[in-house]
JSON list of C-alpha atoms in Angstrom, two decimals:
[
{"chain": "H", "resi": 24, "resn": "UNK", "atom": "CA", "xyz": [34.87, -19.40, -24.88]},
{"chain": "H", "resi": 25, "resn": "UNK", "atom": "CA", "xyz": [34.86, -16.03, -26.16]},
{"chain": "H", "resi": 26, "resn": "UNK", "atom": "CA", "xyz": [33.26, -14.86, -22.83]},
{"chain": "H", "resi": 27, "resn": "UNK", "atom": "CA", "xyz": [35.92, -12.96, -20.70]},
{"chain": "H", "resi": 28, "resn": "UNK", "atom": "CA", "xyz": [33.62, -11.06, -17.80]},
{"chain": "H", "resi": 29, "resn": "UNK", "atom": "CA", "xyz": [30.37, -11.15, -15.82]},
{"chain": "H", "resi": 30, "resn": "UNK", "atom": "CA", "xyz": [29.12, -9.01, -14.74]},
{"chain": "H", "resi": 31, "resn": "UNK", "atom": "CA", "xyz": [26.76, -8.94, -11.97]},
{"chain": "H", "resi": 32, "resn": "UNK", "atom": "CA", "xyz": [23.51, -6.78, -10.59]},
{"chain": "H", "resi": 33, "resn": "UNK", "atom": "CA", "xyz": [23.78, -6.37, -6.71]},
{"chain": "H", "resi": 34, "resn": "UNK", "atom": "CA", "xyz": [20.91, -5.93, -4.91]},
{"chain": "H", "resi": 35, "resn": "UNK", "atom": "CA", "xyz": [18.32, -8.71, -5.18]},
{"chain": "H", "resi": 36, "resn": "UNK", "atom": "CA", "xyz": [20.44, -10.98, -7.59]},
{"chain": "H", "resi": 37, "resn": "UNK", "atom": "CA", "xyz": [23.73, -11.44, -5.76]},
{"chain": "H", "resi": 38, "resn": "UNK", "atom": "CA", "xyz": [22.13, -10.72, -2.18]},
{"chain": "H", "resi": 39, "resn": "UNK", "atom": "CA", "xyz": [18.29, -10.49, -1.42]},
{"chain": "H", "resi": 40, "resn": "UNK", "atom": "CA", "xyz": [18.46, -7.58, -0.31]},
{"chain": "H", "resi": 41, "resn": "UNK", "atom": "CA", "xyz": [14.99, -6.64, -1.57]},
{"chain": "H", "resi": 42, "resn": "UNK", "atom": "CA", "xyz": [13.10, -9.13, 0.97]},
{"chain": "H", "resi": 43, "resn": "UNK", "atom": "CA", "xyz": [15.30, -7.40, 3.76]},
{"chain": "H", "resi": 44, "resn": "UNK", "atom": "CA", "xyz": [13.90, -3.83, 2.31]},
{"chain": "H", "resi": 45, "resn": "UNK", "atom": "CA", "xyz": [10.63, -4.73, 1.89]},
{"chain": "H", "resi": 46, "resn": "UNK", "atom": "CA", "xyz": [10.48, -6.63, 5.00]},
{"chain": "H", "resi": 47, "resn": "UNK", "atom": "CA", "xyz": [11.62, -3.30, 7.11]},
{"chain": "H", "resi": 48, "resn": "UNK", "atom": "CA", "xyz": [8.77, -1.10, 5.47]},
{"chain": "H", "resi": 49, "resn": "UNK", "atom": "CA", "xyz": [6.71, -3.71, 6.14]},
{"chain": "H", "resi": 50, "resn": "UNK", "atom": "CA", "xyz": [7.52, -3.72, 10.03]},
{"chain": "H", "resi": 51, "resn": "UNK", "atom": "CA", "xyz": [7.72, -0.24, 10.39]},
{"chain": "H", "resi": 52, "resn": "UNK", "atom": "CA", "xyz": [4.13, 0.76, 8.34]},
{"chain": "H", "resi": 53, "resn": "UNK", "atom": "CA", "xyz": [2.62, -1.91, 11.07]},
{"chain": "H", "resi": 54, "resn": "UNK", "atom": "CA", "xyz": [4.08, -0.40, 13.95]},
{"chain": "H", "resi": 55, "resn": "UNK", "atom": "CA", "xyz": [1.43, 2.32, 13.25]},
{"chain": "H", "resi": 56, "resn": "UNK", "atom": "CA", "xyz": [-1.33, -0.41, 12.94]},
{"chain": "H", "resi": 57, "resn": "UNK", "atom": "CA", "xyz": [-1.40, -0.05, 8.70]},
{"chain": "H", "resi": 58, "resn": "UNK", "atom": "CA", "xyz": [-0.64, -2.15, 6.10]},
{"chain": "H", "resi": 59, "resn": "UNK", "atom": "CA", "xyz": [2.05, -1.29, 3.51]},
{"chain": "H", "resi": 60, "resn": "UNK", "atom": "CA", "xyz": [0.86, -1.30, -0.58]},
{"chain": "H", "resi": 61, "resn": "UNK", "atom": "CA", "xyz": [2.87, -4.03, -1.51]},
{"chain": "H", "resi": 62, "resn": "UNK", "atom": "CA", "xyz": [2.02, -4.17, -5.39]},
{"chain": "H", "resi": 63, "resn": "UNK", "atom": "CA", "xyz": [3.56, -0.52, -5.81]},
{"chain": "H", "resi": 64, "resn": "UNK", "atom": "CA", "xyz": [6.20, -1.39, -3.60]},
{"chain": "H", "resi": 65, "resn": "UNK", "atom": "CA", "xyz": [9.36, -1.93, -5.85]},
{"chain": "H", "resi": 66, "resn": "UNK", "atom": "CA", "xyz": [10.19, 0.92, -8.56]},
{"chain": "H", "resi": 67, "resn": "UNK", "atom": "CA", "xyz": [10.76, 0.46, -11.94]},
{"chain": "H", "resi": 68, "resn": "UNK", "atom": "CA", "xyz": [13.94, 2.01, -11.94]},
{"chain": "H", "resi": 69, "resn": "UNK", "atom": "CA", "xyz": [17.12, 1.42, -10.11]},
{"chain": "H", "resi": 70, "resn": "UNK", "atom": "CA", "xyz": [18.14, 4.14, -7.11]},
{"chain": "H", "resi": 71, "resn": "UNK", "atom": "CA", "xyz": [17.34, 5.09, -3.71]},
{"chain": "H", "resi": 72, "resn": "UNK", "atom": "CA", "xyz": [13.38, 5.79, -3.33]},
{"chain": "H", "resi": 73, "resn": "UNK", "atom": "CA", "xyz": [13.80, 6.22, 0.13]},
{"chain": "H", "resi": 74, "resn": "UNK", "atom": "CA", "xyz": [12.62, 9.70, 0.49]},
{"chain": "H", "resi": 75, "resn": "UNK", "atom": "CA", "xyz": [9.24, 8.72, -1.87]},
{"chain": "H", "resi": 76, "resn": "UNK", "atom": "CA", "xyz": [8.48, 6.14, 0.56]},
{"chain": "H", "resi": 77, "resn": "UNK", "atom": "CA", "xyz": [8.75, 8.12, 3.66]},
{"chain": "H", "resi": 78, "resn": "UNK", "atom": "CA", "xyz": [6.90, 10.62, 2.45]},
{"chain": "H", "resi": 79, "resn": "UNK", "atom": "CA", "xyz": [3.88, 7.74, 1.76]},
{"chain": "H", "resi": 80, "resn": "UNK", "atom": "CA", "xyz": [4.14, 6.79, 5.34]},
{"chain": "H", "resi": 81, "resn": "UNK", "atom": "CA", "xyz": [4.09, 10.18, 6.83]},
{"chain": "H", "resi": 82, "resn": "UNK", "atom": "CA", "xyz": [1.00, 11.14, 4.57]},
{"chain": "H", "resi": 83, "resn": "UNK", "atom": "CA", "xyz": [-0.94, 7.76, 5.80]},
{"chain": "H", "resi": 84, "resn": "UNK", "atom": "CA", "xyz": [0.12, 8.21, 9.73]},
{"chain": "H", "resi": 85, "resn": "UNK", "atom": "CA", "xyz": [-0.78, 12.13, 9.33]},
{"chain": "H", "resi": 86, "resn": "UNK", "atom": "CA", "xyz": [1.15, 14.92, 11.66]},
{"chain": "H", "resi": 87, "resn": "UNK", "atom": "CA", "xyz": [2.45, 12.86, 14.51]},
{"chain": "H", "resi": 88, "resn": "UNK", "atom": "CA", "xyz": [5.07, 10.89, 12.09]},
{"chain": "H", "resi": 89, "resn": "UNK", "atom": "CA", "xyz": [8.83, 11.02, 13.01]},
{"chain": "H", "resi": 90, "resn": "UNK", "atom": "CA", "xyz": [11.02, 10.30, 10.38]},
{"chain": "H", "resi": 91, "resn": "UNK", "atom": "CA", "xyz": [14.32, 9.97, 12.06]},
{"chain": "H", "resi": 92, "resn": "UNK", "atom": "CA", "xyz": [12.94, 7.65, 14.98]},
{"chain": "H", "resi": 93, "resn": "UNK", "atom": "CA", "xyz": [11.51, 5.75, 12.17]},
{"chain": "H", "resi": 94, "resn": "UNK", "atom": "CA", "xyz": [14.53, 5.61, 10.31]},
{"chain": "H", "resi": 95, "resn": "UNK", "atom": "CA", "xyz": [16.46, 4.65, 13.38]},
{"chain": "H", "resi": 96, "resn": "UNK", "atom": "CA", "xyz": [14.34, 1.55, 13.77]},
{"chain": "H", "resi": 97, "resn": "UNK", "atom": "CA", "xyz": [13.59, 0.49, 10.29]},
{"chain": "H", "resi": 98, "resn": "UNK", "atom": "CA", "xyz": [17.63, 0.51, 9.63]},
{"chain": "H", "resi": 99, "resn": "UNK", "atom": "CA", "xyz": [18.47, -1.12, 12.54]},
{"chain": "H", "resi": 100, "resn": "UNK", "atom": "CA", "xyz": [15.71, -3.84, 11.82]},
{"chain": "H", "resi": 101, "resn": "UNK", "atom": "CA", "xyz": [17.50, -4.42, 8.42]},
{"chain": "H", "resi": 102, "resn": "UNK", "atom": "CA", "xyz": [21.02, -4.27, 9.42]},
{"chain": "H", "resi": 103, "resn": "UNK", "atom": "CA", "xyz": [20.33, -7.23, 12.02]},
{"chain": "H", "resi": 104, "resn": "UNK", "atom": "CA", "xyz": [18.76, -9.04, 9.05]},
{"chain": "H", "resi": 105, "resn": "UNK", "atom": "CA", "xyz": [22.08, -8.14, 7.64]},
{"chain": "H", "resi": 106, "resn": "UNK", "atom": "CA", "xyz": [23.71, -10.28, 10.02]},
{"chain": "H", "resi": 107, "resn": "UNK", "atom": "CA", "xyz": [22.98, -13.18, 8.72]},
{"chain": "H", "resi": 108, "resn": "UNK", "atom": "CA", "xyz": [22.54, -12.52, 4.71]},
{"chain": "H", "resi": 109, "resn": "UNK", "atom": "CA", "xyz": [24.68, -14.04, 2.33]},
{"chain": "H", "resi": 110, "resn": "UNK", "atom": "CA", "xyz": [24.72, -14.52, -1.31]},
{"chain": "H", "resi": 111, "resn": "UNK", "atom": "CA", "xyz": [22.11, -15.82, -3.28]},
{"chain": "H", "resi": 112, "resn": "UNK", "atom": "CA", "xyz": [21.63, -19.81, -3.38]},
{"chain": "H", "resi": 113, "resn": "UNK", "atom": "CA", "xyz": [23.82, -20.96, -6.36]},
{"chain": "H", "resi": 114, "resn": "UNK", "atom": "CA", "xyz": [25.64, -17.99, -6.89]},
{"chain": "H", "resi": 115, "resn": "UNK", "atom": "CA", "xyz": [28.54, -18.92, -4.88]},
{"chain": "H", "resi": 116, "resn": "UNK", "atom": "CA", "xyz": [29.22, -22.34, -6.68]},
{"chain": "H", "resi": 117, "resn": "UNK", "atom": "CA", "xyz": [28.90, -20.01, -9.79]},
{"chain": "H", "resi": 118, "resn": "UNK", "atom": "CA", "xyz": [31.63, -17.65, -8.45]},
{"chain": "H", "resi": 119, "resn": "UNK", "atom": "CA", "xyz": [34.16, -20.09, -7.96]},
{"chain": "H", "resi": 120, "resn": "UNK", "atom": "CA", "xyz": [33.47, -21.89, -11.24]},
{"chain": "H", "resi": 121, "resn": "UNK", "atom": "CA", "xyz": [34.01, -18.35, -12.72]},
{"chain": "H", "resi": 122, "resn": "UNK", "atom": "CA", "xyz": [37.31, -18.05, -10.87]},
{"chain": "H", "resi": 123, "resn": "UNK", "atom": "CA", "xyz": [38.22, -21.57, -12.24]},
{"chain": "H", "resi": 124, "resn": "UNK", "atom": "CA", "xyz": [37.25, -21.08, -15.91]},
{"chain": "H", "resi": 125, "resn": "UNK", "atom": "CA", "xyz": [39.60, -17.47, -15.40]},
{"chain": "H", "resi": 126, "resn": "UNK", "atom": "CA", "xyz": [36.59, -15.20, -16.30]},
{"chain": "H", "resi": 127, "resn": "UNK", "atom": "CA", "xyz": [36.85, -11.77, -14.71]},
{"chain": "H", "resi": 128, "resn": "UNK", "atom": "CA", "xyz": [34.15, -10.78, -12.43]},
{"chain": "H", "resi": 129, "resn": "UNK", "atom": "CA", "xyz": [32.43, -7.14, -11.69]},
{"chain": "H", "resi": 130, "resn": "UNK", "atom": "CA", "xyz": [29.65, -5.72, -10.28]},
{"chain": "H", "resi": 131, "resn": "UNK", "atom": "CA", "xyz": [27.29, -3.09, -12.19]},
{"chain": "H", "resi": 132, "resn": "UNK", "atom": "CA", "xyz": [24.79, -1.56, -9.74]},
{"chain": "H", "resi": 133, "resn": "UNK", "atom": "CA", "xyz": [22.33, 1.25, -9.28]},
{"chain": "H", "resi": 134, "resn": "UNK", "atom": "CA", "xyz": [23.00, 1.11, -5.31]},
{"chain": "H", "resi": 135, "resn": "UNK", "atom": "CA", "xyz": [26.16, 3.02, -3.63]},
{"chain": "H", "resi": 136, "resn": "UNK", "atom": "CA", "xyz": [29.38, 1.99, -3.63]},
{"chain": "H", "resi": 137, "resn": "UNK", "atom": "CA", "xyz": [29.58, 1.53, 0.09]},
{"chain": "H", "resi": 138, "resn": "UNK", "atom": "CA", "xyz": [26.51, -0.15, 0.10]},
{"chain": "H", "resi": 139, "resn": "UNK", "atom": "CA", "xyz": [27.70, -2.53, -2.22]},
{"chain": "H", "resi": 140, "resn": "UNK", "atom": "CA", "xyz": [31.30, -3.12, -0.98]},
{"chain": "H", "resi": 141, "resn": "UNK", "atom": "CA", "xyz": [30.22, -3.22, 2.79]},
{"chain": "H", "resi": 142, "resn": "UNK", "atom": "CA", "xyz": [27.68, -6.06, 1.67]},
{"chain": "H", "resi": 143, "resn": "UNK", "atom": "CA", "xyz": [30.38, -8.37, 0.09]},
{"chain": "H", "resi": 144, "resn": "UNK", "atom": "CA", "xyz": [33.06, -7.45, 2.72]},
{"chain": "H", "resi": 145, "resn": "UNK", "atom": "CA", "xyz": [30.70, -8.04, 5.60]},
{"chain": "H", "resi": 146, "resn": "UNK", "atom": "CA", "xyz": [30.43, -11.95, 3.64]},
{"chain": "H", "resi": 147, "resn": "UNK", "atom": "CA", "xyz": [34.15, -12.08, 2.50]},
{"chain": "H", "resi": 148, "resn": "UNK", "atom": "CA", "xyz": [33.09, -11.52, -1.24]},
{"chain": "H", "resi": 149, "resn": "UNK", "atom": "CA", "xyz": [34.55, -8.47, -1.63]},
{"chain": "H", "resi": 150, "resn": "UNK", "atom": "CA", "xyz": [37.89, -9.31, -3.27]},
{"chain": "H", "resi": 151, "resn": "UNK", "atom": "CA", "xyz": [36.06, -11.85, -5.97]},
{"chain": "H", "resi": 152, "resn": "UNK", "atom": "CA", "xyz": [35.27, -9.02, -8.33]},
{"chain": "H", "resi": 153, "resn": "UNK", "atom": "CA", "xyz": [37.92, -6.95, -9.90]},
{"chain": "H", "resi": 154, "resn": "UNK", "atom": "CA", "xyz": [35.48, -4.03, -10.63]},
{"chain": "H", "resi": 155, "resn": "UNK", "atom": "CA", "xyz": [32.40, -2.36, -9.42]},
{"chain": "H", "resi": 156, "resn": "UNK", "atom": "CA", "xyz": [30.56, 0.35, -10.79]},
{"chain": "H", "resi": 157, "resn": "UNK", "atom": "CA", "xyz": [27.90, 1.68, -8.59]},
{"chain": "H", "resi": 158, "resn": "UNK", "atom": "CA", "xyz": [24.97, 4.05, -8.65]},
{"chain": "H", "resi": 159, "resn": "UNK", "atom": "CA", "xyz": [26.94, 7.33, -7.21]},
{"chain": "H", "resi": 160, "resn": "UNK", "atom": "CA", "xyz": [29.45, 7.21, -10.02]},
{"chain": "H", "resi": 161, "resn": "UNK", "atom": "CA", "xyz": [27.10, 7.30, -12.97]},
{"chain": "H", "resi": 162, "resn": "UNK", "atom": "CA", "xyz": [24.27, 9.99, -13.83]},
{"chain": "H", "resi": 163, "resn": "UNK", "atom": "CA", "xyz": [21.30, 8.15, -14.38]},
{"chain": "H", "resi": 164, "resn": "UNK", "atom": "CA", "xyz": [20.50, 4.65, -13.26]},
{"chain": "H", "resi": 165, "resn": "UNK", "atom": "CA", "xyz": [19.14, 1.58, -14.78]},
{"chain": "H", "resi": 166, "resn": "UNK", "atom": "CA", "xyz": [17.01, 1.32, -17.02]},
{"chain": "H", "resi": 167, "resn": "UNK", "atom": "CA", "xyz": [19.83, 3.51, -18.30]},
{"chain": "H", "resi": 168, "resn": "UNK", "atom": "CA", "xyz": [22.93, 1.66, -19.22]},
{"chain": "H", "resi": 169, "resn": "UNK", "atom": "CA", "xyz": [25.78, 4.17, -17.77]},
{"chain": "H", "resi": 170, "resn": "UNK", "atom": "CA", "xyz": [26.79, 1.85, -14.69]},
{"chain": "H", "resi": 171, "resn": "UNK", "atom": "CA", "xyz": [27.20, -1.06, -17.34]},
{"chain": "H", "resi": 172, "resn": "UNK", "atom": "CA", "xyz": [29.07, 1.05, -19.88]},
{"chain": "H", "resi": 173, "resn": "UNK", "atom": "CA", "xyz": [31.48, 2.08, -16.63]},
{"chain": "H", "resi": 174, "resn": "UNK", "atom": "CA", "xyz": [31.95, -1.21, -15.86]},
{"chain": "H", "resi": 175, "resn": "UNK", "atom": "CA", "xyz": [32.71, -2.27, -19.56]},
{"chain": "H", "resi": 176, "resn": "UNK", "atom": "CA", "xyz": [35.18, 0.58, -19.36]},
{"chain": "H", "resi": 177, "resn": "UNK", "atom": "CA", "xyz": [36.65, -0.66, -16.34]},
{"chain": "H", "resi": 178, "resn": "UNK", "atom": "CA", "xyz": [37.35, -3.80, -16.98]},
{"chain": "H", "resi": 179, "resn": "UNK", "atom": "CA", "xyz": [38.46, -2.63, -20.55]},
{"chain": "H", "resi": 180, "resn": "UNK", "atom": "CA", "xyz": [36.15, -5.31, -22.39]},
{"chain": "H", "resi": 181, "resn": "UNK", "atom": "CA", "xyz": [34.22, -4.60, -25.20]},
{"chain": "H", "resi": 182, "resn": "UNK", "atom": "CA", "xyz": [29.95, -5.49, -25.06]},
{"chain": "H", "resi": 183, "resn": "UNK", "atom": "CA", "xyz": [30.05, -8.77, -26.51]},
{"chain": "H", "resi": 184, "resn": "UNK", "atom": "CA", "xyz": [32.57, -9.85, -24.15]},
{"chain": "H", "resi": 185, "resn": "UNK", "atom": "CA", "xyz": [31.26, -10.01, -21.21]},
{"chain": "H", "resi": 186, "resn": "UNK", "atom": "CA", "xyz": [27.62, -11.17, -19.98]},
{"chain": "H", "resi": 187, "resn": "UNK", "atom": "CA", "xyz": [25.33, -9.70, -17.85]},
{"chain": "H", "resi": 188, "resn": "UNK", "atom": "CA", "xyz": [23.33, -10.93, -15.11]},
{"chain": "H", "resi": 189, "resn": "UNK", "atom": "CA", "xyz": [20.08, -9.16, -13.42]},
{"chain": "H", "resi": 190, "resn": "UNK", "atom": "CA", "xyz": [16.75, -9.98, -11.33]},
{"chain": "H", "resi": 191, "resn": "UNK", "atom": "CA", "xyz": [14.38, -7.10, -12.79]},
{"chain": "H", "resi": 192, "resn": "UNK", "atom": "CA", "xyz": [13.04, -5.77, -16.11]},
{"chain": "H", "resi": 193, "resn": "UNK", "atom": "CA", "xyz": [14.79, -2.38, -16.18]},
{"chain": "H", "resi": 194, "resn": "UNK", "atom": "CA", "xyz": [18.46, -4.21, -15.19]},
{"chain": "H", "resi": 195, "resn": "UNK", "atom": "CA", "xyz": [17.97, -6.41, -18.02]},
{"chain": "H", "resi": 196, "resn": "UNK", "atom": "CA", "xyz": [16.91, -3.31, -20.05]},
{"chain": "H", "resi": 197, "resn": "UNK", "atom": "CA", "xyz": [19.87, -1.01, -18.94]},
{"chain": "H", "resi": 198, "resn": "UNK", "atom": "CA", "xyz": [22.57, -4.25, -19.50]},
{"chain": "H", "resi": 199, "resn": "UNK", "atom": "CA", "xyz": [20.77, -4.53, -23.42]},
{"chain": "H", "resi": 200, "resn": "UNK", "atom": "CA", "xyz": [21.23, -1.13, -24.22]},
{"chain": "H", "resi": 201, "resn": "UNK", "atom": "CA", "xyz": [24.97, -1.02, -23.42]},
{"chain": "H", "resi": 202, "resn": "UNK", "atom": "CA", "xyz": [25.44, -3.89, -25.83]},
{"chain": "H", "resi": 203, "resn": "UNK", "atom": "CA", "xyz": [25.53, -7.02, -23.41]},
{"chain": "H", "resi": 204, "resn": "UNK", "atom": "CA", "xyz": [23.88, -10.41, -23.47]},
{"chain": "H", "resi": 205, "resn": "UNK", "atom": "CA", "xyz": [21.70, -11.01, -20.29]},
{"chain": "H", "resi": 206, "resn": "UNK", "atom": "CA", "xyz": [20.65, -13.80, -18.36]},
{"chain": "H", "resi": 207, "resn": "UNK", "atom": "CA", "xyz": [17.85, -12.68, -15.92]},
{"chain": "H", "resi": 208, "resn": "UNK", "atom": "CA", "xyz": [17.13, -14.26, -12.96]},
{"chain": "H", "resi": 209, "resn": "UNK", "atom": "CA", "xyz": [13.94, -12.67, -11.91]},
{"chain": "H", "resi": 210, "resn": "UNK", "atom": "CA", "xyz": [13.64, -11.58, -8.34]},
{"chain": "H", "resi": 211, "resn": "UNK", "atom": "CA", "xyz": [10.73, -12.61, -5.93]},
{"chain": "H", "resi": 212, "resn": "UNK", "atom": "CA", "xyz": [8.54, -9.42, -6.86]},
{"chain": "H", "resi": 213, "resn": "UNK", "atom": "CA", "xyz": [9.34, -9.51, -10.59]},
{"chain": "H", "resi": 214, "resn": "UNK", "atom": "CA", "xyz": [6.54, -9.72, -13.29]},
{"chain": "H", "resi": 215, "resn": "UNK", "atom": "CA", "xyz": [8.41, -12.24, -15.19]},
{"chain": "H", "resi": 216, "resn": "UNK", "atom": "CA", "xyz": [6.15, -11.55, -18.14]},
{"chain": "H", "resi": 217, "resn": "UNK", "atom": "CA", "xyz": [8.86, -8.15, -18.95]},
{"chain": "H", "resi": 218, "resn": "UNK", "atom": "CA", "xyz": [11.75, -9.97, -19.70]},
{"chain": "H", "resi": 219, "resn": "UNK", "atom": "CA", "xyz": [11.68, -10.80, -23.08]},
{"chain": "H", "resi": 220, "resn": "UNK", "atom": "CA", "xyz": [14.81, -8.44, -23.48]},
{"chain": "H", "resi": 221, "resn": "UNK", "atom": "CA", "xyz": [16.97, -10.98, -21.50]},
{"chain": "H", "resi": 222, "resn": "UNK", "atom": "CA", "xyz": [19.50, -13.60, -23.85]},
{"chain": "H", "resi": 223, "resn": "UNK", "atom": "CA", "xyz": [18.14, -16.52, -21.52]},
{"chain": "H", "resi": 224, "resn": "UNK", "atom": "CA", "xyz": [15.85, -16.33, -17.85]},
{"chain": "H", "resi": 225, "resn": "UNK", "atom": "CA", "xyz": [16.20, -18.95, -15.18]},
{"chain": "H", "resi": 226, "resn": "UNK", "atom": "CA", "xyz": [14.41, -19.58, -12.12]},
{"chain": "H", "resi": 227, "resn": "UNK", "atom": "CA", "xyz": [17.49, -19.79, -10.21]},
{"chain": "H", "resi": 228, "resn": "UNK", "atom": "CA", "xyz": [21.06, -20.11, -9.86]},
{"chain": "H", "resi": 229, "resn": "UNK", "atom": "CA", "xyz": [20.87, -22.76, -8.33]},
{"chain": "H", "resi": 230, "resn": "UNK", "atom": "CA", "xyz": [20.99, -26.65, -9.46]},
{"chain": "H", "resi": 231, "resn": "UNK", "atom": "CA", "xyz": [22.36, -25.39, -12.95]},
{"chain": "H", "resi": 232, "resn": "UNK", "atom": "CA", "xyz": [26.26, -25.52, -13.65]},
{"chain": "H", "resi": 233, "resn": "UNK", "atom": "CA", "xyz": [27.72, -21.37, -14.91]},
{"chain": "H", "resi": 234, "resn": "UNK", "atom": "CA", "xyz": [29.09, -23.17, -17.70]},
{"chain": "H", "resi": 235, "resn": "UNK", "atom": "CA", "xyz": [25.69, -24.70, -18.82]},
{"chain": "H", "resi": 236, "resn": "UNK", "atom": "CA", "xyz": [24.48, -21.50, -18.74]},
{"chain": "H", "resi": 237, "resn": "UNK", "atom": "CA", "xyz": [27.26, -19.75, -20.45]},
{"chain": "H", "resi": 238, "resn": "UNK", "atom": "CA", "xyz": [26.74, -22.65, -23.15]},
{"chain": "H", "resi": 239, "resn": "UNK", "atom": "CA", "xyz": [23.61, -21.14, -24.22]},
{"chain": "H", "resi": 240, "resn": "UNK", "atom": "CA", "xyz": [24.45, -17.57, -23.56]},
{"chain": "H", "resi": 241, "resn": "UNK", "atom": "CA", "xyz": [27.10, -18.13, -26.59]},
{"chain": "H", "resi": 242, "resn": "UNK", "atom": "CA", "xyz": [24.53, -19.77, -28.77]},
{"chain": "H", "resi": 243, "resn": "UNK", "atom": "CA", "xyz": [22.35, -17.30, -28.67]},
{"chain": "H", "resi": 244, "resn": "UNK", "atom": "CA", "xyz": [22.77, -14.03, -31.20]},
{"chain": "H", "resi": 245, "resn": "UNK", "atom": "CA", "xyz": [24.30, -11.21, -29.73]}
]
């Protein structure tokens, strides 16, 4: 196997994190007796929107809005929906093949670092992955490939040796442009009709062995 890494997207493809966000914005935009836009919900771009979205709500409950009571309750909705989140179904049995097969494991998101490391210590994950590069270290984020190119660099592995793996169209897009193979895994609020970029899409991780899908990762052109 000339595969040595994987590298892995955070936030809706190790953890689904996105029905936890979109479920708080959801909760909160009720409170005030309206009903959140859904279809414009998730960006097309990797980073923190928070600020765009608050500023949606405010506009549609007009003067009376406070931000930092809503804040306070929308985060501590989430964070008790925290509680109880753990990786994705599949991707643990995909870990610890990983581990077995001695492949090198990293994570490459557009989130923060804390965000990201408090996720997989809170689950005992942490220490699986050897590197992570995260949204705060890099100066753009995904579709732009910087937090992929820092975690090449980290691990000291050139593109074709390692293999990316991401739940939206401009993760694929950002892990492409640095060089990598991608297997997308589309999230729940993904057109899957934009991922043509991706070396190979699956519905899941689960019921499908990492080495199957490594298999046809390597048969595919690079």
């Amino acid at each position: 196997m000339t595969i040595k890494a994987l590298i892995f997207d955070f936030d809706g493809l190790l953890m689904d994190t996105e029905t936890t966000l979109l479920d708080s914005w959801r909760a909160e935009w009720r409170r005030h007796g309206l009903e959140l836009d859904e279809s414009t919900f998730f960006a097309d771009h990797g980073g923190d929107t928070t600020d765009e979205k608050y500023e949606l709500l405010a506009g549609a409950v007009g003067p009376g809005f406070d931000r930092a009571a809503s804040h306070a309750r929308r985060t501590a909705y989430r964070d008790e929906r925290h509680r109880t989140l753990g990786l994705t179904a599949g991707l643990d049995a995909w870990l610890r093949e990983a581990e077995g097969l001695g492949l090198r494991l990293a994570v490459a998101s557009s989130s923060r670092r804390d965000w990201v490391a408090g996720n997989l210590a809170r689950t005992g994950d942490l220490a699986r992955f050897e590197v992570l590069a995260c949204g705060d270290e890099v100066p753009a984020h995904k579709p732009d490939p910087a937090v992929y190119r820092l975690a090449l660099q980290r691990l000291g592995l050139p593109p074709e040796a390692a293999v990316a793996f991401e739940d939206t169209s401009h993760g694929v897009s950002a892990a492409v442009a640095a060089g990598l193979r991608c297997v997308a895994i589309p999230n729940l609020y993904a057109h899957n009709a934009r991922f043509d970029q991706a070396t190979l899409r699956l519905p899941s991780a689960a019921g499908t062995t990492l080495t199957e899908v490594l298999t046809q990762v390597e048969a595919a052109p690079i």
